[in-house]
């Protein structure tokens, strides 16, 4: 009965919502784990109360991230709604998702303010202007392009590291970004200044090329190898400290700040 309900639910979700294979498998596993937990705790029927208890267990005892809890919450909400439509459950109220734990809420304290973001990029631009070594200016130019892509366009570090030189179209000013599961999207670099920096960086790229296998990787290290995620974080930390930002921020906090300020900055930089 349980297996049949899960299979029919996942099949219905695949058809109605166009889920890919991996997502369908994740739905299946989430529900299997829910049933295993309720069986272990002597719960005979899956209902709102059982699901809420399981989510509380995942949050407080398993200490899963709130984003993970929220994803599972959505799956279980769909499932209860499905059971209700099948006449197998009378849904009396929507299930409640547990609130983020205190330590997760405190992450907001690391988000950068508009003034701090301005200071960050001012420190980066100031260093570029003051460098007297051509090679060091090229490295700083690379860093500037990377940080602006992370901030203004909300690109993930993993996406940044997958970029190749041909991914940027100099004529249209668009960048092809390969995300998870091979999905691609096109980003128009709305800032004239960033488009100019990108074009200049591509022109300087040959100074970093060492091995044929890495020649097309967009962001190379000083010795011509692809940058690692740790290297990008070190670049961020360098300019965070130069800007006098005391918060223990990460590039993700730069991205979070983008959600609040990038729209108004877009207007400023396009004007």
PDB file of C-alpha atoms in Angstrom:
ATOM      1  CA  UNK A   1       0.000   0.000   0.000  1.00  0.00           C
ATOM      2  CA  UNK A   2       2.763   2.390   1.033  1.00  0.00           C
ATOM      3  CA  UNK A   3       4.931   1.586  -2.003  1.00  0.00           C
ATOM      4  CA  UNK A   4       1.944   1.893  -4.342  1.00  0.00           C
ATOM      5  CA  UNK A   5       1.040   5.318  -2.926  1.00  0.00           C
ATOM      6  CA  UNK A   6       4.590   6.609  -3.317  1.00  0.00           C
ATOM      7  CA  UNK A   7       4.951   5.250  -6.854  1.00  0.00           C
ATOM      8  CA  UNK A   8       1.618   6.654  -8.016  1.00  0.00           C
ATOM      9  CA  UNK A   9       2.364  10.032  -6.387  1.00  0.00           C
ATOM     10  CA  UNK A  10       5.834  10.337  -7.971  1.00  0.00           C
ATOM     11  CA  UNK A  11       4.431   9.291 -11.350  1.00  0.00           C
ATOM     12  CA  UNK A  12       1.694  11.913 -11.055  1.00  0.00           C
ATOM     13  CA  UNK A  13       4.255  14.590 -10.126  1.00  0.00           C
ATOM     14  CA  UNK A  14       6.530  13.664 -13.028  1.00  0.00           C
ATOM     15  CA  UNK A  15       3.580  13.994 -15.426  1.00  0.00           C
ATOM     16  CA  UNK A  16       2.032  17.177 -14.026  1.00  0.00           C
ATOM     17  CA  UNK A  17       5.189  19.074 -13.037  1.00  0.00           C
ATOM     18  CA  UNK A  18       7.702  17.725 -15.548  1.00  0.00           C
ATOM     19  CA  UNK A  19      10.219  16.517 -12.946  1.00  0.00           C
ATOM     20  CA  UNK A  20      13.543  15.147 -14.139  1.00  0.00           C
ATOM     21  CA  UNK A  21      14.756  11.712 -13.073  1.00  0.00           C
ATOM     22  CA  UNK A  22      16.929  12.938 -10.221  1.00  0.00           C
ATOM     23  CA  UNK A  23      14.151  15.013  -8.671  1.00  0.00           C
ATOM     24  CA  UNK A  24      11.694  12.147  -8.943  1.00  0.00           C
ATOM     25  CA  UNK A  25      14.209   9.874  -7.194  1.00  0.00           C
ATOM     26  CA  UNK A  26      14.680  12.476  -4.430  1.00  0.00           C
ATOM     27  CA  UNK A  27      10.894  12.633  -3.920  1.00  0.00           C
ATOM     28  CA  UNK A  28      10.805   8.859  -3.644  1.00  0.00           C
ATOM     29  CA  UNK A  29      13.645   8.772  -1.074  1.00  0.00           C
ATOM     30  CA  UNK A  30      12.109  11.563   1.011  1.00  0.00           C
ATOM     31  CA  UNK A  31       8.851   9.630   1.307  1.00  0.00           C
ATOM     32  CA  UNK A  32      10.594   6.320   1.983  1.00  0.00           C
ATOM     33  CA  UNK A  33      12.496   7.929   4.864  1.00  0.00           C
ATOM     34  CA  UNK A  34       9.287   9.479   6.185  1.00  0.00           C
ATOM     35  CA  UNK A  35       7.562   6.085   6.257  1.00  0.00           C
ATOM     36  CA  UNK A  36      10.597   4.445   7.860  1.00  0.00           C
ATOM     37  CA  UNK A  37      10.645   7.048  10.627  1.00  0.00           C
ATOM     38  CA  UNK A  38       6.899   6.846  11.315  1.00  0.00           C
ATOM     39  CA  UNK A  39       7.056   3.036  11.374  1.00  0.00           C
ATOM     40  CA  UNK A  40       9.943   3.130  13.855  1.00  0.00           C
ATOM     41  CA  UNK A  41       7.963   5.471  16.107  1.00  0.00           C
ATOM     42  CA  UNK A  42       4.744   3.461  15.956  1.00  0.00           C
ATOM     43  CA  UNK A  43       2.814   5.937  13.796  1.00  0.00           C
ATOM     44  CA  UNK A  44       0.126   4.044  11.914  1.00  0.00           C
ATOM     45  CA  UNK A  45      -1.026   6.694   9.445  1.00  0.00           C
ATOM     46  CA  UNK A  46       0.686   9.491   7.570  1.00  0.00           C
ATOM     47  CA  UNK A  47      -1.111  12.753   8.315  1.00  0.00           C
ATOM     48  CA  UNK A  48      -0.290  16.401   9.064  1.00  0.00           C
ATOM     49  CA  UNK A  49       0.734  15.701  12.661  1.00  0.00           C
ATOM     50  CA  UNK A  50       3.054  12.839  11.666  1.00  0.00           C
ATOM     51  CA  UNK A  51       4.751  14.932   8.982  1.00  0.00           C
ATOM     52  CA  UNK A  52       5.205  17.915  11.313  1.00  0.00           C
ATOM     53  CA  UNK A  53       6.763  15.653  13.966  1.00  0.00           C
ATOM     54  CA  UNK A  54       9.156  14.210  11.400  1.00  0.00           C
ATOM     55  CA  UNK A  55      10.195  17.665  10.187  1.00  0.00           C
ATOM     56  CA  UNK A  56      10.827  18.764  13.786  1.00  0.00           C
ATOM     57  CA  UNK A  57      13.004  15.664  14.243  1.00  0.00           C
ATOM     58  CA  UNK A  58      15.014  16.486  11.128  1.00  0.00           C
ATOM     59  CA  UNK A  59      15.494  20.080  12.252  1.00  0.00           C
ATOM     60  CA  UNK A  60      16.265  19.627  15.953  1.00  0.00           C
ATOM     61  CA  UNK A  61      17.871  16.186  16.173  1.00  0.00           C
ATOM     62  CA  UNK A  62      19.346  15.628  12.751  1.00  0.00           C
ATOM     63  CA  UNK A  63      20.117  19.374  12.477  1.00  0.00           C
ATOM     64  CA  UNK A  64      19.572  19.480   8.734  1.00  0.00           C
ATOM     65  CA  UNK A  65      19.887  22.820   6.974  1.00  0.00           C
ATOM     66  CA  UNK A  66      16.722  24.882   6.816  1.00  0.00           C
ATOM     67  CA  UNK A  67      16.895  24.845   3.004  1.00  0.00           C
ATOM     68  CA  UNK A  68      16.833  21.019   3.102  1.00  0.00           C
ATOM     69  CA  UNK A  69      13.934  21.020   5.570  1.00  0.00           C
ATOM     70  CA  UNK A  70      12.031  23.425   3.336  1.00  0.00           C
ATOM     71  CA  UNK A  71      12.552  21.208   0.293  1.00  0.00           C
ATOM     72  CA  UNK A  72      11.250  18.145   2.142  1.00  0.00           C
ATOM     73  CA  UNK A  73       8.359  20.208   3.518  1.00  0.00           C
ATOM     74  CA  UNK A  74       7.264  21.009  -0.043  1.00  0.00           C
ATOM     75  CA  UNK A  75       7.430  17.340  -1.068  1.00  0.00           C
ATOM     76  CA  UNK A  76       5.360  16.250   1.938  1.00  0.00           C
ATOM     77  CA  UNK A  77       2.829  19.042   1.307  1.00  0.00           C
ATOM     78  CA  UNK A  78       2.374  17.819  -2.270  1.00  0.00           C
ATOM     79  CA  UNK A  79       2.051  14.243  -1.006  1.00  0.00           C
ATOM     80  CA  UNK A  80      -0.626  15.011   1.596  1.00  0.00           C
ATOM     81  CA  UNK A  81      -2.546  17.009  -0.986  1.00  0.00           C
ATOM     82  CA  UNK A  82      -2.305  14.038  -3.353  1.00  0.00           C
ATOM     83  CA  UNK A  83      -3.568  11.617  -0.679  1.00  0.00           C
ATOM     84  CA  UNK A  84      -6.436  13.979   0.024  1.00  0.00           C
ATOM     85  CA  UNK A  85      -7.382  14.119  -3.660  1.00  0.00           C
ATOM     86  CA  UNK A  86      -7.308  10.297  -3.733  1.00  0.00           C
ATOM     87  CA  UNK A  87      -9.688  10.129  -0.778  1.00  0.00           C
ATOM     88  CA  UNK A  88      -7.047   8.400   1.378  1.00  0.00           C
ATOM     89  CA  UNK A  89      -6.668  11.295   3.824  1.00  0.00           C
ATOM     90  CA  UNK A  90      -8.764  14.147   5.155  1.00  0.00           C
ATOM     91  CA  UNK A  91      -6.464  17.172   5.279  1.00  0.00           C
ATOM     92  CA  UNK A  92      -7.570  19.384   8.160  1.00  0.00           C
ATOM     93  CA  UNK A  93      -4.818  22.015   7.929  1.00  0.00           C
ATOM     94  CA  UNK A  94      -1.641  22.767   5.964  1.00  0.00           C
ATOM     95  CA  UNK A  95       1.487  21.357   7.571  1.00  0.00           C
ATOM     96  CA  UNK A  96       3.802  23.833   9.283  1.00  0.00           C
ATOM     97  CA  UNK A  97       7.471  24.070   8.346  1.00  0.00           C
ATOM     98  CA  UNK A  98       9.852  24.418  11.338  1.00  0.00           C
ATOM     99  CA  UNK A  99      11.450  27.843  11.729  1.00  0.00           C
ATOM    100  CA  UNK A 100      15.210  28.158  11.126  1.00  0.00           C
ATOM    101  CA  UNK A 101      17.371  27.383  14.136  1.00  0.00           C
ATOM    102  CA  UNK A 102      19.049  30.316  15.890  1.00  0.00           C
ATOM    103  CA  UNK A 103      22.495  29.558  14.460  1.00  0.00           C
ATOM    104  CA  UNK A 104      21.052  29.692  10.949  1.00  0.00           C
ATOM    105  CA  UNK A 105      19.292  32.997  11.583  1.00  0.00           C
ATOM    106  CA  UNK A 106      22.598  34.468  12.767  1.00  0.00           C
ATOM    107  CA  UNK A 107      24.027  33.947   9.283  1.00  0.00           C
ATOM    108  CA  UNK A 108      22.179  37.122   8.334  1.00  0.00           C
ATOM    109  CA  UNK A 109      24.638  39.000  10.559  1.00  0.00           C
ATOM    110  CA  UNK A 110      27.375  38.268   7.992  1.00  0.00           C
ATOM    111  CA  UNK A 111      25.500  39.784   5.083  1.00  0.00           C
ATOM    112  CA  UNK A 112      27.200  42.878   3.707  1.00  0.00           C
ATOM    113  CA  UNK A 113      25.570  46.286   3.773  1.00  0.00           C
ATOM    114  CA  UNK A 114      25.494  48.588   0.754  1.00  0.00           C
ATOM    115  CA  UNK A 115      28.324  50.635   2.292  1.00  0.00           C
ATOM    116  CA  UNK A 116      30.430  47.512   2.867  1.00  0.00           C
ATOM    117  CA  UNK A 117      29.871  46.313  -0.686  1.00  0.00           C
ATOM    118  CA  UNK A 118      30.913  49.745  -1.980  1.00  0.00           C
ATOM    119  CA  UNK A 119      34.037  49.582   0.212  1.00  0.00           C
ATOM    120  CA  UNK A 120      34.834  46.091  -1.070  1.00  0.00           C
ATOM    121  CA  UNK A 121      34.872  47.140  -4.732  1.00  0.00           C
ATOM    122  CA  UNK A 122      36.589  50.444  -3.960  1.00  0.00           C
ATOM    123  CA  UNK A 123      39.434  48.487  -2.316  1.00  0.00           C
ATOM    124  CA  UNK A 124      39.678  46.248  -5.372  1.00  0.00           C
ATOM    125  CA  UNK A 125      39.672  49.151  -7.844  1.00  0.00           C
ATOM    126  CA  UNK A 126      42.128  51.122  -5.722  1.00  0.00           C
ATOM    127  CA  UNK A 127      44.638  48.286  -5.738  1.00  0.00           C
ATOM    128  CA  UNK A 128      44.357  47.929  -9.514  1.00  0.00           C
ATOM    129  CA  UNK A 129      45.077  51.640 -10.021  1.00  0.00           C
ATOM    130  CA  UNK A 130      48.061  51.619  -7.653  1.00  0.00           C
ATOM    131  CA  UNK A 131      49.834  48.523  -8.989  1.00  0.00           C
ATOM    132  CA  UNK A 132      52.942  49.232 -11.056  1.00  0.00           C
ATOM    133  CA  UNK A 133      53.546  45.661 -12.264  1.00  0.00           C
ATOM    134  CA  UNK A 134      51.837  44.676 -15.492  1.00  0.00           C
ATOM    135  CA  UNK A 135      51.444  41.055 -14.396  1.00  0.00           C
ATOM    136  CA  UNK A 136      49.972  41.972 -11.008  1.00  0.00           C
ATOM    137  CA  UNK A 137      47.520  44.338 -12.717  1.00  0.00           C
ATOM    138  CA  UNK A 138      46.381  41.449 -14.913  1.00  0.00           C
ATOM    139  CA  UNK A 139      45.818  39.280 -11.833  1.00  0.00           C
ATOM    140  CA  UNK A 140      43.868  42.099 -10.183  1.00  0.00           C
ATOM    141  CA  UNK A 141      41.818  42.569 -13.365  1.00  0.00           C
ATOM    142  CA  UNK A 142      40.946  38.863 -13.269  1.00  0.00           C
ATOM    143  CA  UNK A 143      39.903  39.166  -9.629  1.00  0.00           C
ATOM    144  CA  UNK A 144      37.782  42.215 -10.356  1.00  0.00           C
ATOM    145  CA  UNK A 145      35.888  40.466 -13.159  1.00  0.00           C
ATOM    146  CA  UNK A 146      35.288  37.397 -10.980  1.00  0.00           C
ATOM    147  CA  UNK A 147      33.992  39.373  -8.005  1.00  0.00           C
ATOM    148  CA  UNK A 148      31.702  41.515 -10.141  1.00  0.00           C
ATOM    149  CA  UNK A 149      30.235  38.426 -11.810  1.00  0.00           C
ATOM    150  CA  UNK A 150      29.618  36.848  -8.393  1.00  0.00           C
ATOM    151  CA  UNK A 151      27.976  40.000  -7.098  1.00  0.00           C
ATOM    152  CA  UNK A 152      26.155  41.710  -9.945  1.00  0.00           C
ATOM    153  CA  UNK A 153      24.946  38.537 -11.630  1.00  0.00           C
ATOM    154  CA  UNK A 154      24.623  36.151  -8.679  1.00  0.00           C
ATOM    155  CA  UNK A 155      26.776  33.502 -10.327  1.00  0.00           C
ATOM    156  CA  UNK A 156      27.749  30.554  -8.137  1.00  0.00           C
ATOM    157  CA  UNK A 157      31.470  29.936  -7.633  1.00  0.00           C
ATOM    158  CA  UNK A 158      31.086  26.485  -9.198  1.00  0.00           C
ATOM    159  CA  UNK A 159      29.526  28.128 -12.283  1.00  0.00           C
ATOM    160  CA  UNK A 160      32.289  30.734 -12.371  1.00  0.00           C
ATOM    161  CA  UNK A 161      34.950  28.013 -12.428  1.00  0.00           C
ATOM    162  CA  UNK A 162      33.234  26.217 -15.340  1.00  0.00           C
ATOM    163  CA  UNK A 163      33.357  29.281 -17.584  1.00  0.00           C
ATOM    164  CA  UNK A 164      35.458  29.150 -20.754  1.00  0.00           C
ATOM    165  CA  UNK A 165      36.693  31.953 -22.992  1.00  0.00           C
ATOM    166  CA  UNK A 166      34.229  31.121 -25.833  1.00  0.00           C
ATOM    167  CA  UNK A 167      31.338  31.436 -23.344  1.00  0.00           C
ATOM    168  CA  UNK A 168      31.573  35.226 -23.586  1.00  0.00           C
ATOM    169  CA  UNK A 169      30.215  36.840 -26.732  1.00  0.00           C
ATOM    170  CA  UNK A 170      32.119  40.084 -27.248  1.00  0.00           C
ATOM    171  CA  UNK A 171      29.575  41.448 -29.742  1.00  0.00           C
ATOM    172  CA  UNK A 172      26.425  40.849 -27.708  1.00  0.00           C
ATOM    173  CA  UNK A 173      27.965  41.209 -24.242  1.00  0.00           C
ATOM    174  CA  UNK A 174      26.346  37.967 -23.123  1.00  0.00           C
ATOM    175  CA  UNK A 175      27.844  35.161 -21.070  1.00  0.00           C
ATOM    176  CA  UNK A 176      26.758  31.527 -21.332  1.00  0.00           C
ATOM    177  CA  UNK A 177      26.682  29.941 -17.887  1.00  0.00           C
ATOM    178  CA  UNK A 178      26.510  26.190 -17.312  1.00  0.00           C
ATOM    179  CA  UNK A 179      24.694  25.363 -14.116  1.00  0.00           C
ATOM    180  CA  UNK A 180      23.819  22.120 -12.400  1.00  0.00           C
ATOM    181  CA  UNK A 181      22.772  19.106 -14.472  1.00  0.00           C
ATOM    182  CA  UNK A 182      24.155  20.695 -17.631  1.00  0.00           C
ATOM    183  CA  UNK A 183      21.548  23.444 -17.727  1.00  0.00           C
ATOM    184  CA  UNK A 184      22.631  26.591 -19.539  1.00  0.00           C
ATOM    185  CA  UNK A 185      21.486  30.172 -19.257  1.00  0.00           C
ATOM    186  CA  UNK A 186      22.577  33.391 -20.911  1.00  0.00           C
ATOM    187  CA  UNK A 187      23.481  36.468 -18.838  1.00  0.00           C
ATOM    188  CA  UNK A 188      23.747  39.917 -20.378  1.00  0.00           C
ATOM    189  CA  UNK A 189      26.478  41.927 -18.651  1.00  0.00           C
ATOM    190  CA  UNK A 190      24.463  45.082 -18.085  1.00  0.00           C
ATOM    191  CA  UNK A 191      27.403  47.174 -16.852  1.00  0.00           C
ATOM    192  CA  UNK A 192      29.457  48.834 -19.583  1.00  0.00           C
ATOM    193  CA  UNK A 193      32.386  48.887 -17.177  1.00  0.00           C
ATOM    194  CA  UNK A 194      32.150  45.130 -16.562  1.00  0.00           C
ATOM    195  CA  UNK A 195      31.855  44.423 -20.303  1.00  0.00           C
ATOM    196  CA  UNK A 196      34.978  46.521 -20.843  1.00  0.00           C
ATOM    197  CA  UNK A 197      36.834  44.635 -18.096  1.00  0.00           C
ATOM    198  CA  UNK A 198      35.746  41.283 -19.500  1.00  0.00           C
ATOM    199  CA  UNK A 199      36.952  42.210 -22.981  1.00  0.00           C
ATOM    200  CA  UNK A 200      40.250  43.446 -21.548  1.00  0.00           C
ATOM    201  CA  UNK A 201      40.678  40.277 -19.454  1.00  0.00           C
ATOM    202  CA  UNK A 202      40.121  38.038 -22.479  1.00  0.00           C
ATOM    203  CA  UNK A 203      42.775  40.074 -24.294  1.00  0.00           C
ATOM    204  CA  UNK A 204      45.193  39.487 -21.400  1.00  0.00           C
ATOM    205  CA  UNK A 205      44.289  35.797 -21.067  1.00  0.00           C
ATOM    206  CA  UNK A 206      47.219  34.585 -23.162  1.00  0.00           C
ATOM    207  CA  UNK A 207      49.670  35.754 -20.470  1.00  0.00           C
ATOM    208  CA  UNK A 208      48.303  33.006 -18.186  1.00  0.00           C
ATOM    209  CA  UNK A 209      48.072  30.205 -20.729  1.00  0.00           C
ATOM    210  CA  UNK A 210      50.585  27.423 -20.087  1.00  0.00           C
ATOM    211  CA  UNK A 211      49.076  24.063 -21.014  1.00  0.00           C
ATOM    212  CA  UNK A 212      46.891  23.312 -24.011  1.00  0.00           C
ATOM    213  CA  UNK A 213      44.269  21.483 -21.958  1.00  0.00           C
ATOM    214  CA  UNK A 214      43.513  24.603 -19.908  1.00  0.00           C
ATOM    215  CA  UNK A 215      43.814  27.296 -22.574  1.00  0.00           C
ATOM    216  CA  UNK A 216      40.072  27.861 -22.862  1.00  0.00           C
ATOM    217  CA  UNK A 217      39.360  28.001 -19.115  1.00  0.00           C
ATOM    218  CA  UNK A 218      38.308  31.613 -18.510  1.00  0.00           C
ATOM    219  CA  UNK A 219      39.847  32.156 -15.076  1.00  0.00           C
ATOM    220  CA  UNK A 220      43.353  30.758 -14.723  1.00  0.00           C
ATOM    221  CA  UNK A 221      45.816  30.905 -11.843  1.00  0.00           C
ATOM    222  CA  UNK A 222      49.202  32.610 -12.071  1.00  0.00           C
ATOM    223  CA  UNK A 223      50.739  29.326 -13.236  1.00  0.00           C
ATOM    224  CA  UNK A 224      48.107  28.663 -15.878  1.00  0.00           C
ATOM    225  CA  UNK A 225      45.966  26.128 -13.990  1.00  0.00           C
ATOM    226  CA  UNK A 226      42.197  26.394 -13.375  1.00  0.00           C
ATOM    227  CA  UNK A 227      41.363  28.216 -10.156  1.00  0.00           C
ATOM    228  CA  UNK A 228      39.890  26.243  -7.281  1.00  0.00           C
ATOM    229  CA  UNK A 229      36.949  27.277  -5.108  1.00  0.00           C
ATOM    230  CA  UNK A 230      39.378  27.872  -2.241  1.00  0.00           C
ATOM    231  CA  UNK A 231      41.407  30.276  -4.396  1.00  0.00           C
ATOM    232  CA  UNK A 232      38.293  32.315  -5.223  1.00  0.00           C
ATOM    233  CA  UNK A 233      37.389  32.490  -1.530  1.00  0.00           C
ATOM    234  CA  UNK A 234      40.948  33.649  -0.722  1.00  0.00           C
ATOM    235  CA  UNK A 235      40.583  36.431  -3.306  1.00  0.00           C
ATOM    236  CA  UNK A 236      37.335  37.487  -1.675  1.00  0.00           C
ATOM    237  CA  UNK A 237      38.910  37.417   1.801  1.00  0.00           C
ATOM    238  CA  UNK A 238      41.841  39.519   0.613  1.00  0.00           C
ATOM    239  CA  UNK A 239      39.658  42.415  -0.519  1.00  0.00           C
ATOM    240  CA  UNK A 240      37.227  42.016   2.378  1.00  0.00           C
ATOM    241  CA  UNK A 241      40.147  42.617   4.748  1.00  0.00           C
ATOM    242  CA  UNK A 242      41.539  45.449   2.622  1.00  0.00           C
ATOM    243  CA  UNK A 243      38.118  47.120   2.805  1.00  0.00           C
ATOM    244  CA  UNK A 244      38.182  46.851   6.600  1.00  0.00           C
ATOM    245  CA  UNK A 245      35.139  44.565   6.731  1.00  0.00           C
ATOM    246  CA  UNK A 246      35.247  42.739  10.069  1.00  0.00           C
ATOM    247  CA  UNK A 247      32.352  40.383   9.394  1.00  0.00           C
ATOM    248  CA  UNK A 248      33.258  36.756   8.748  1.00  0.00           C
ATOM    249  CA  UNK A 249      31.579  36.934   5.366  1.00  0.00           C
ATOM    250  CA  UNK A 250      31.907  34.606   2.392  1.00  0.00           C
ATOM    251  CA  UNK A 251      31.228  35.046  -1.337  1.00  0.00           C
ATOM    252  CA  UNK A 252      27.731  33.720  -0.612  1.00  0.00           C
ATOM    253  CA  UNK A 253      27.144  36.759   1.581  1.00  0.00           C
ATOM    254  CA  UNK A 254      28.229  38.920  -1.341  1.00  0.00           C
ATOM    255  CA  UNK A 255      25.585  37.129  -3.392  1.00  0.00           C
ATOM    256  CA  UNK A 256      22.952  37.599  -0.679  1.00  0.00           C
ATOM    257  CA  UNK A 257      23.765  41.298  -0.656  1.00  0.00           C
ATOM    258  CA  UNK A 258      23.253  41.298  -4.413  1.00  0.00           C
ATOM    259  CA  UNK A 259      19.601  40.376  -3.952  1.00  0.00           C
ATOM    260  CA  UNK A 260      19.055  43.588  -2.006  1.00  0.00           C
ATOM    261  CA  UNK A 261      21.264  46.046  -3.859  1.00  0.00           C
ATOM    262  CA  UNK A 262      22.033  44.835  -7.386  1.00  0.00           C
ATOM    263  CA  UNK A 263      18.793  46.175  -8.882  1.00  0.00           C
ATOM    264  CA  UNK A 264      19.526  49.750  -7.805  1.00  0.00           C
ATOM    265  CA  UNK A 265      23.193  49.325  -8.734  1.00  0.00           C
ATOM    266  CA  UNK A 266      22.120  48.084 -12.161  1.00  0.00           C
ATOM    267  CA  UNK A 267      20.326  51.383 -12.725  1.00  0.00           C
ATOM    268  CA  UNK A 268      23.343  53.353 -11.515  1.00  0.00           C
ATOM    269  CA  UNK A 269      25.858  51.480 -13.689  1.00  0.00           C
ATOM    270  CA  UNK A 270      23.697  51.588 -16.809  1.00  0.00           C
ATOM    271  CA  UNK A 271      23.062  55.312 -16.545  1.00  0.00           C
TER     272      UNK A 271
END
